[in-house]
Amino acid sequence: MIYKDIVIIGGGASGMMCAIKAKEKNPDKSVVILEKQDRIGRKLLSTGNGRCNLCNEKPLKKDYHGSFARYYDVVANNMPAKKVLSEFSKNGLLTKTESEGRVYPISNHASSVLDVLRYRLENLNVEIICNTSVQNIKKNSKNFDINTDTETYSANKVVIATGSLSAPKLGGNDSGLNILQKLGHSVNRFYPALSPINVKNNILNTLKGLRVQGKVSLFNEDKLVKEEYGEIQFTEKALSGICVFNLSTYLPGINKPTLRINLLPHYTKNSIIEIINKNKNLFKDRTLDDLFTGIFQKKLGIAILKIAGIAPLSRKNSSLSEKEINKISDIINNWEFTVDKNNDFNKSQAACGGVVGNEIDANSMESKIVKNLYICGECVDIVGNCGGYNLYFAFASGIIAGEDL
């Protein structure tokens, strides 16, 4: 059996930052990261489309969901975004702030973020053991026994920072959640978040790759849950885009979810009817597939007509009836999609789920169930919107845990 003072399981964003702060505070103690992948920080390299949106300047409680979200203010007060960014600054990372408070490395490469973390770990002599899978953890009277696929470790304190099931090709898994459950914690199982939302609609095949600006609303039956504005992307089987990603965090627990798109959210339905009538007269001698000239991309216009049941498209615009124009305006104003099962973690940037909030001390990230056990990052039941909120929480919770070890 190999003894270590502090064992951190998981070498992602929260695990690396936790190890740095733990070693800075306890330079004479042995700190080791056990990482399942062949290198640490692999998932970090893919964030922000490879640019790494490492933080948001003004993360707020309203930007978070999950059972730990109610304790978010405690984390933010103890470790505000400014302090998180100062940790990177003192280790050599230059950052820049873009729209909506999103912070990126000035290099525009995620590798810059990973490199400053790796080099700091090396300078502190934090031991990193990769290609090591933790099978089980048992708590005895004094220490933890940690069984891996190759060795058994004994540690006084343990941190679980294994991430979630999101991006399984980059190492995402639920091993940490399973271990925590065996140690007595209550957990909410992982569900894809910040992901496209699969919908049932045959017309999507014709719209694949199209992007439009609009409003997308999530309903539970006829009750509005949340609405977002922004760019909506059509894929073969799903709706995508940041506004859709943010809505995906609300899907767990919704019985009958539907999405509704408003393609012209700044116009009333009567205004839309006036616009259609205007184009009907402007292009009266042209066929219906030209009705939306100057308004929508042609294949989107054709899709709207098909959904409204307007046929054949070879008819002239002048033939449109008042009833048909009303149907068309309904689709533009309130295009409804039935949500299909959303279970593809490969396309998710994060995950809902984790250890329930009231079992973690937000001031230290220590377990309230098992003394000297700490939980941070995606293993906590909290997920943020797009915009650097999740990496901020990962780094902040890692710092808080590391400083308490």
Coordinates of C-alpha atoms in Angstrom, one line a residue:
M1 CA 0.0 0.0 0.0
I2 CA 1.3 3.4 -1.0
Y3 CA 0.6 6.3 1.5
K4 CA -0.1 9.8 0.3
D5 CA -1.3 12.7 2.4
I6 CA -3.8 14.0 -0.2
V7 CA -5.1 12.1 -3.2
I8 CA -7.1 14.0 -5.9
I9 CA -9.0 11.8 -8.3
G10 CA -9.3 13.4 -11.6
G11 CA -6.9 15.7 -13.5
G12 CA -9.4 18.0 -15.1
A13 CA -10.0 21.7 -14.5
S14 CA -11.1 21.5 -10.8
G15 CA -8.7 18.7 -10.0
M16 CA -5.6 20.5 -11.3
M17 CA -6.5 23.8 -9.6
C18 CA -7.3 21.9 -6.3
A19 CA -3.9 20.2 -6.4
I20 CA -2.1 23.5 -7.0
K21 CA -3.8 25.2 -4.0
A22 CA -3.4 22.1 -1.8
K23 CA 0.3 21.9 -2.4
E24 CA 0.8 25.7 -2.0
K25 CA -0.9 25.5 1.4
N26 CA 0.8 22.2 2.4
P27 CA 4.3 22.2 0.7
D28 CA 5.6 19.5 3.0
K29 CA 2.7 17.1 2.3
S30 CA 2.5 14.6 -0.5
V31 CA -0.2 15.5 -3.1
V32 CA -1.0 13.2 -6.0
I33 CA -3.4 13.4 -8.9
L34 CA -4.8 10.1 -10.2
E35 CA -6.0 10.5 -13.8
K36 CA -7.8 7.9 -15.8
Q37 CA -6.6 9.3 -19.2
D38 CA -3.1 9.2 -20.6
R39 CA -2.7 12.9 -19.8
I40 CA -4.3 15.5 -17.6
G41 CA -6.5 18.3 -18.8
R42 CA -7.5 16.6 -22.1
K43 CA -11.1 17.8 -21.9
L44 CA -10.0 21.4 -21.2
L45 CA -8.4 21.6 -24.6
S46 CA -11.7 21.2 -26.3
T47 CA -13.6 23.9 -24.4
G48 CA -14.8 27.1 -26.1
N49 CA -14.2 25.4 -29.6
G50 CA -10.5 25.1 -28.6
R51 CA -10.2 28.6 -27.3
C52 CA -11.2 27.8 -23.7
N53 CA -13.8 30.2 -22.3
L54 CA -12.2 29.8 -18.9
C55 CA -14.4 32.1 -16.9
N56 CA -17.1 34.7 -16.9
E57 CA -16.4 38.1 -15.4
K58 CA -19.9 38.3 -13.8
P59 CA -21.3 34.9 -13.0
L60 CA -24.6 35.1 -11.2
K61 CA -26.8 32.7 -9.3
K62 CA -29.5 32.9 -12.1
D63 CA -27.0 31.4 -14.5
Y64 CA -26.9 28.1 -12.6
H65 CA -29.2 25.1 -12.2
G66 CA -29.2 22.0 -10.0
S67 CA -29.6 21.3 -6.3
F68 CA -26.3 23.0 -5.4
A69 CA -27.3 26.2 -7.2
R70 CA -29.0 27.5 -4.0
Y71 CA -25.5 27.6 -2.4
Y72 CA -23.8 29.3 -5.4
D73 CA -23.6 32.7 -3.6
V74 CA -21.4 31.1 -0.9
V75 CA -19.0 29.9 -3.5
A76 CA -19.0 33.2 -5.3
N77 CA -18.4 35.2 -2.1
N78 CA -15.5 33.0 -1.1
M79 CA -14.0 32.8 -4.6
P80 CA -15.3 35.5 -7.0
A81 CA -14.3 35.4 -10.6
K82 CA -11.8 38.2 -10.1
K83 CA -9.8 36.0 -7.6
V84 CA -10.0 33.0 -10.0
L85 CA -8.6 35.0 -12.8
S86 CA -5.8 36.4 -10.5
E87 CA -4.7 32.8 -9.9
F88 CA -4.1 32.4 -13.7
S89 CA -2.5 35.9 -14.0
K90 CA 0.1 35.2 -11.3
N91 CA 1.0 32.0 -13.1
G92 CA 1.6 33.8 -16.4
L93 CA -1.7 33.6 -18.3
L94 CA -2.8 36.7 -20.2
T95 CA -6.6 36.9 -20.7
K96 CA -9.1 39.1 -22.6
T97 CA -12.8 39.7 -22.1
E98 CA -15.2 39.4 -25.0
S99 CA -18.9 40.0 -25.3
E100 CA -21.2 39.1 -22.3
G101 CA -18.2 38.9 -20.0
R102 CA -16.7 35.8 -21.5
V103 CA -13.0 35.5 -20.7
Y104 CA -10.5 33.8 -23.0
P105 CA -6.7 33.4 -23.1
I106 CA -5.2 36.2 -25.2
S107 CA -3.6 33.5 -27.3
N108 CA -7.0 32.2 -28.3
H109 CA -5.7 28.7 -27.6
A110 CA -6.9 26.4 -24.8
S111 CA -3.4 24.9 -24.6
S112 CA -2.2 28.2 -23.0
V113 CA -4.6 27.6 -20.1
L114 CA -3.6 24.0 -19.7
D115 CA 0.2 24.8 -19.9
V116 CA 0.2 27.3 -17.1
L117 CA -1.7 24.8 -14.9
R118 CA 0.7 21.9 -15.8
Y119 CA 3.8 24.0 -15.3
R120 CA 2.6 25.2 -11.9
L121 CA 1.9 21.6 -10.9
E122 CA 5.4 20.6 -12.0
N123 CA 7.0 23.5 -10.1
L124 CA 5.2 22.5 -7.0
N125 CA 6.2 18.8 -7.4
V126 CA 2.7 17.6 -7.4
E127 CA 2.8 13.9 -8.4
I128 CA 0.7 13.0 -11.5
I129 CA -0.1 9.4 -12.2
C130 CA -2.0 8.9 -15.5
N131 CA -3.6 5.8 -17.0
T132 CA -4.9 4.9 -13.5
S133 CA -8.5 4.0 -12.9
V134 CA -9.9 4.1 -9.4
Q135 CA -12.1 1.1 -8.8
N136 CA -13.2 1.7 -5.2
I137 CA -12.7 3.8 -2.1
K138 CA -13.2 2.7 1.5
K139 CA -13.1 4.9 4.6
N140 CA -11.5 3.3 7.6
S141 CA -11.1 4.8 11.1
K142 CA -8.2 7.1 10.1
N143 CA -7.6 7.1 6.3
F144 CA -9.1 6.2 2.9
D145 CA -8.1 3.1 1.1
I146 CA -8.1 3.7 -2.7
N147 CA -8.1 0.7 -4.9
T148 CA -6.9 1.4 -8.5
D149 CA -6.5 -1.1 -11.4
T150 CA -2.7 -1.3 -10.5
E151 CA -2.1 -0.2 -6.9
T152 CA -3.7 0.5 -3.5
Y153 CA -3.2 3.9 -2.0
S154 CA -3.9 5.1 1.5
A155 CA -4.6 8.8 2.0
N156 CA -5.7 11.1 4.9
K157 CA -7.8 13.3 2.6
V158 CA -9.4 12.6 -0.8
V159 CA -10.9 14.8 -3.4
I160 CA -13.3 13.5 -6.1
A161 CA -13.0 15.7 -9.2
T162 CA -13.7 13.1 -11.9
G163 CA -16.0 15.2 -14.0
S164 CA -19.2 14.0 -15.7
L165 CA -20.5 11.9 -18.6
S166 CA -20.3 14.8 -21.0
A167 CA -17.8 14.3 -23.9
P168 CA -17.1 10.6 -23.3
K169 CA -14.7 10.5 -26.2
L170 CA -12.5 12.9 -24.2
G171 CA -12.7 10.8 -21.1
G172 CA -16.1 11.8 -19.6
N173 CA -17.5 9.2 -17.3
D174 CA -19.6 8.7 -14.1
S175 CA -17.0 6.7 -12.1
G176 CA -16.7 9.4 -9.5
L177 CA -20.5 9.6 -9.0
N178 CA -20.7 5.8 -8.5
I179 CA -17.9 5.9 -5.9
L180 CA -19.6 8.7 -4.1
Q181 CA -22.8 6.9 -4.0
K182 CA -21.1 3.8 -2.5
L183 CA -19.7 6.2 0.2
G184 CA -23.2 7.1 1.2
H185 CA -23.9 10.2 -0.9
S186 CA -27.2 10.8 -2.6
V187 CA -26.8 11.6 -6.3
N188 CA -28.8 12.8 -9.3
R189 CA -27.7 10.8 -12.3
F190 CA -26.1 12.7 -15.2
Y191 CA -28.1 14.1 -18.0
P192 CA -26.7 15.9 -21.1
A193 CA -26.6 19.7 -20.7
L194 CA -25.5 22.5 -23.0
S195 CA -26.3 20.3 -25.9
P196 CA -28.5 20.3 -29.0
I197 CA -32.1 19.3 -28.3
N198 CA -33.4 16.4 -30.4
V199 CA -36.8 17.0 -31.9
K200 CA -39.4 15.1 -33.9
N201 CA -39.8 16.9 -37.3
N202 CA -39.2 15.4 -40.7
I203 CA -38.7 18.9 -42.2
L204 CA -35.3 19.2 -40.4
N205 CA -33.6 17.2 -43.2
T206 CA -34.1 20.1 -45.6
L207 CA -32.8 22.7 -43.1
K208 CA -29.6 21.0 -42.0
G209 CA -26.9 23.6 -41.6
L210 CA -29.2 26.6 -41.7
R211 CA -28.7 29.3 -39.0
V212 CA -31.4 31.9 -38.1
Q213 CA -31.8 34.6 -35.4
G214 CA -34.9 34.3 -33.3
K215 CA -36.5 33.4 -30.0
V216 CA -36.8 29.8 -28.8
S217 CA -39.0 28.9 -25.9
L218 CA -39.2 25.7 -23.8
F219 CA -42.7 24.6 -22.7
N220 CA -43.8 21.8 -20.3
E221 CA -47.1 21.0 -22.0
D222 CA -48.6 24.5 -22.3
K223 CA -46.6 26.1 -19.4
L224 CA -43.6 28.3 -20.4
V225 CA -40.4 27.1 -18.6
K226 CA -37.8 29.4 -20.2
E227 CA -37.1 31.4 -23.3
E228 CA -33.9 32.5 -24.9
Y229 CA -32.9 34.8 -27.8
G230 CA -30.1 34.2 -30.3
E231 CA -28.8 32.1 -33.2
I232 CA -30.8 28.9 -33.8
Q233 CA -29.1 26.2 -35.8
F234 CA -30.9 23.4 -37.6
T235 CA -29.3 20.0 -37.7
E236 CA -30.6 16.7 -39.1
K237 CA -32.4 15.7 -36.0
A238 CA -32.0 18.6 -33.5
L239 CA -32.1 22.3 -32.8
S240 CA -28.8 23.8 -31.8
G241 CA -27.1 27.0 -30.9
I242 CA -26.2 28.7 -27.6
C243 CA -29.9 29.7 -26.9
V244 CA -30.9 26.0 -27.3
F245 CA -27.9 24.8 -25.2
N246 CA -29.1 27.0 -22.3
L247 CA -32.6 25.6 -22.5
S248 CA -31.3 22.0 -22.4
T249 CA -30.3 22.4 -18.8
Y250 CA -34.1 22.6 -17.9
L251 CA -35.1 19.3 -19.5
P252 CA -34.5 17.0 -16.6
G253 CA -37.8 16.6 -14.7
I254 CA -40.0 18.0 -17.6
N255 CA -42.7 15.5 -18.5
K256 CA -43.8 16.7 -21.9
P257 CA -41.3 19.2 -23.3
T258 CA -41.9 21.1 -26.5
L259 CA -39.9 23.9 -28.2
R260 CA -41.4 26.8 -30.0
I261 CA -39.5 29.1 -32.3
N262 CA -40.4 32.7 -33.2
L263 CA -38.6 33.6 -36.3
L264 CA -39.5 37.3 -36.1
P265 CA -39.6 37.9 -32.4
H266 CA -39.6 41.7 -32.7
Y267 CA -42.8 41.7 -34.8
T268 CA -46.4 41.1 -33.7
K269 CA -48.5 38.5 -35.5
N270 CA -50.5 41.3 -37.2
S271 CA -47.2 42.9 -38.4
I272 CA -46.1 39.6 -39.8
I273 CA -49.5 39.3 -41.7
E274 CA -48.9 42.8 -43.1
I275 CA -45.4 41.8 -44.2
I276 CA -46.7 38.7 -46.0
N277 CA -49.4 40.6 -47.7
K278 CA -46.9 43.2 -48.8
N279 CA -44.7 40.5 -50.4
K280 CA -47.7 38.8 -51.9
N281 CA -48.4 42.0 -53.8
L282 CA -44.7 42.8 -54.6
F283 CA -44.1 39.4 -56.0
K284 CA -47.7 38.5 -57.1
D285 CA -46.6 37.0 -60.4
R286 CA -43.9 34.9 -58.9
T287 CA -44.4 31.4 -57.4
L288 CA -44.8 30.7 -53.7
D289 CA -41.2 29.6 -53.2
D290 CA -40.3 33.3 -53.8
L291 CA -42.8 34.6 -51.2
F292 CA -40.2 35.3 -48.5
T293 CA -37.7 37.1 -50.7
G294 CA -35.9 39.7 -48.5
I295 CA -37.1 38.0 -45.3
F296 CA -35.8 34.4 -45.0
Q297 CA -33.4 32.2 -46.8
K298 CA -35.3 30.3 -49.5
K299 CA -35.2 26.8 -48.1
L300 CA -36.5 28.1 -44.8
G301 CA -39.3 29.8 -46.6
I302 CA -40.2 26.6 -48.4
A303 CA -40.1 24.7 -45.1
I304 CA -42.5 27.2 -43.5
L305 CA -45.0 26.8 -46.4
K306 CA -44.8 23.0 -46.1
I307 CA -45.4 23.1 -42.4
A308 CA -48.4 25.4 -42.9
G309 CA -49.8 23.0 -45.5
I310 CA -49.5 25.4 -48.4
A311 CA -49.3 23.6 -51.8
P312 CA -48.4 23.4 -54.6
L313 CA -45.4 25.7 -54.5
S314 CA -45.8 26.3 -58.2
R315 CA -48.8 28.5 -57.5
K316 CA -48.4 32.3 -57.8
N317 CA -48.2 34.4 -54.7
S318 CA -51.3 36.3 -55.7
S319 CA -53.3 33.1 -55.1
L320 CA -52.7 33.1 -51.4
S321 CA -55.9 33.4 -49.3
E322 CA -56.3 35.2 -46.1
K323 CA -56.7 31.9 -44.2
E324 CA -53.4 30.6 -45.7
I325 CA -51.6 33.8 -44.8
N326 CA -52.8 33.5 -41.2
K327 CA -51.5 29.9 -41.1
I328 CA -48.1 31.0 -42.4
S329 CA -47.9 33.8 -39.8
D330 CA -48.7 31.2 -37.1
I331 CA -45.7 29.2 -38.1
I332 CA -43.4 32.2 -38.2
N333 CA -44.6 33.4 -34.8
N334 CA -45.0 30.0 -33.0
W335 CA -43.3 27.1 -34.8
E336 CA -43.7 24.1 -32.4
F337 CA -41.4 21.1 -32.1
T338 CA -41.9 18.0 -30.0
V339 CA -38.7 17.2 -28.0
D340 CA -37.3 13.7 -28.5
K341 CA -35.2 11.8 -26.0
N342 CA -32.1 13.8 -25.3
N343 CA -29.4 11.3 -24.3
D344 CA -26.3 11.9 -26.4
F345 CA -23.5 12.9 -24.1
N346 CA -21.1 13.1 -27.1
K347 CA -22.7 16.4 -28.1
S348 CA -23.0 17.9 -24.6
Q349 CA -20.6 20.4 -23.2
A350 CA -21.6 19.7 -19.6
A351 CA -24.1 17.6 -17.6
C352 CA -26.9 18.1 -15.2
G353 CA -26.6 15.9 -12.1
G354 CA -24.1 15.1 -9.4
V355 CA -24.0 14.9 -5.6
V356 CA -27.0 16.7 -4.1
G357 CA -26.3 20.1 -2.9
N358 CA -27.2 19.8 0.8
E359 CA -24.6 17.1 1.3
I360 CA -21.6 19.4 0.5
D361 CA -20.3 22.3 2.6
A362 CA -20.2 25.2 0.2
N363 CA -17.6 27.0 2.3
S364 CA -15.0 24.2 1.9
M365 CA -16.5 21.7 -0.7
E366 CA -16.1 19.0 2.0
S367 CA -18.6 16.2 2.2
K368 CA -21.1 16.5 5.1
I369 CA -21.4 12.7 4.9
V370 CA -17.8 11.6 5.0
K371 CA -15.1 13.6 6.9
N372 CA -12.0 14.6 4.9
L373 CA -13.7 13.8 1.6
Y374 CA -14.1 16.7 -0.8
I375 CA -16.2 17.0 -4.0
C376 CA -15.7 19.7 -6.7
G377 CA -16.3 20.5 -10.3
E378 CA -18.9 18.5 -12.3
C379 CA -19.4 15.9 -9.6
V380 CA -21.4 18.6 -7.8
D381 CA -25.1 18.8 -8.9
I382 CA -24.8 22.2 -10.5
V383 CA -24.6 23.3 -14.1
G384 CA -24.2 26.7 -15.6
N385 CA -25.3 28.3 -18.9
C386 CA -22.9 28.8 -21.8
G387 CA -20.4 31.6 -21.4
G388 CA -17.6 30.4 -19.1
Y389 CA -19.9 29.7 -16.1
N390 CA -19.1 26.0 -15.8
L391 CA -15.3 26.4 -16.0
Y392 CA -15.5 29.2 -13.5
F393 CA -17.3 26.9 -11.0
A394 CA -14.8 24.1 -11.7
F395 CA -11.9 26.4 -10.9
A396 CA -13.6 28.1 -8.0
S397 CA -14.7 24.9 -6.3
G398 CA -11.2 23.4 -6.9
I399 CA -9.5 26.4 -5.2
I400 CA -11.9 26.4 -2.3
A401 CA -11.4 22.6 -1.7
G402 CA -7.6 23.0 -2.1
E403 CA -7.3 25.8 0.4
D404 CA -9.3 23.8 2.9
L405 CA -7.2 20.6 2.6

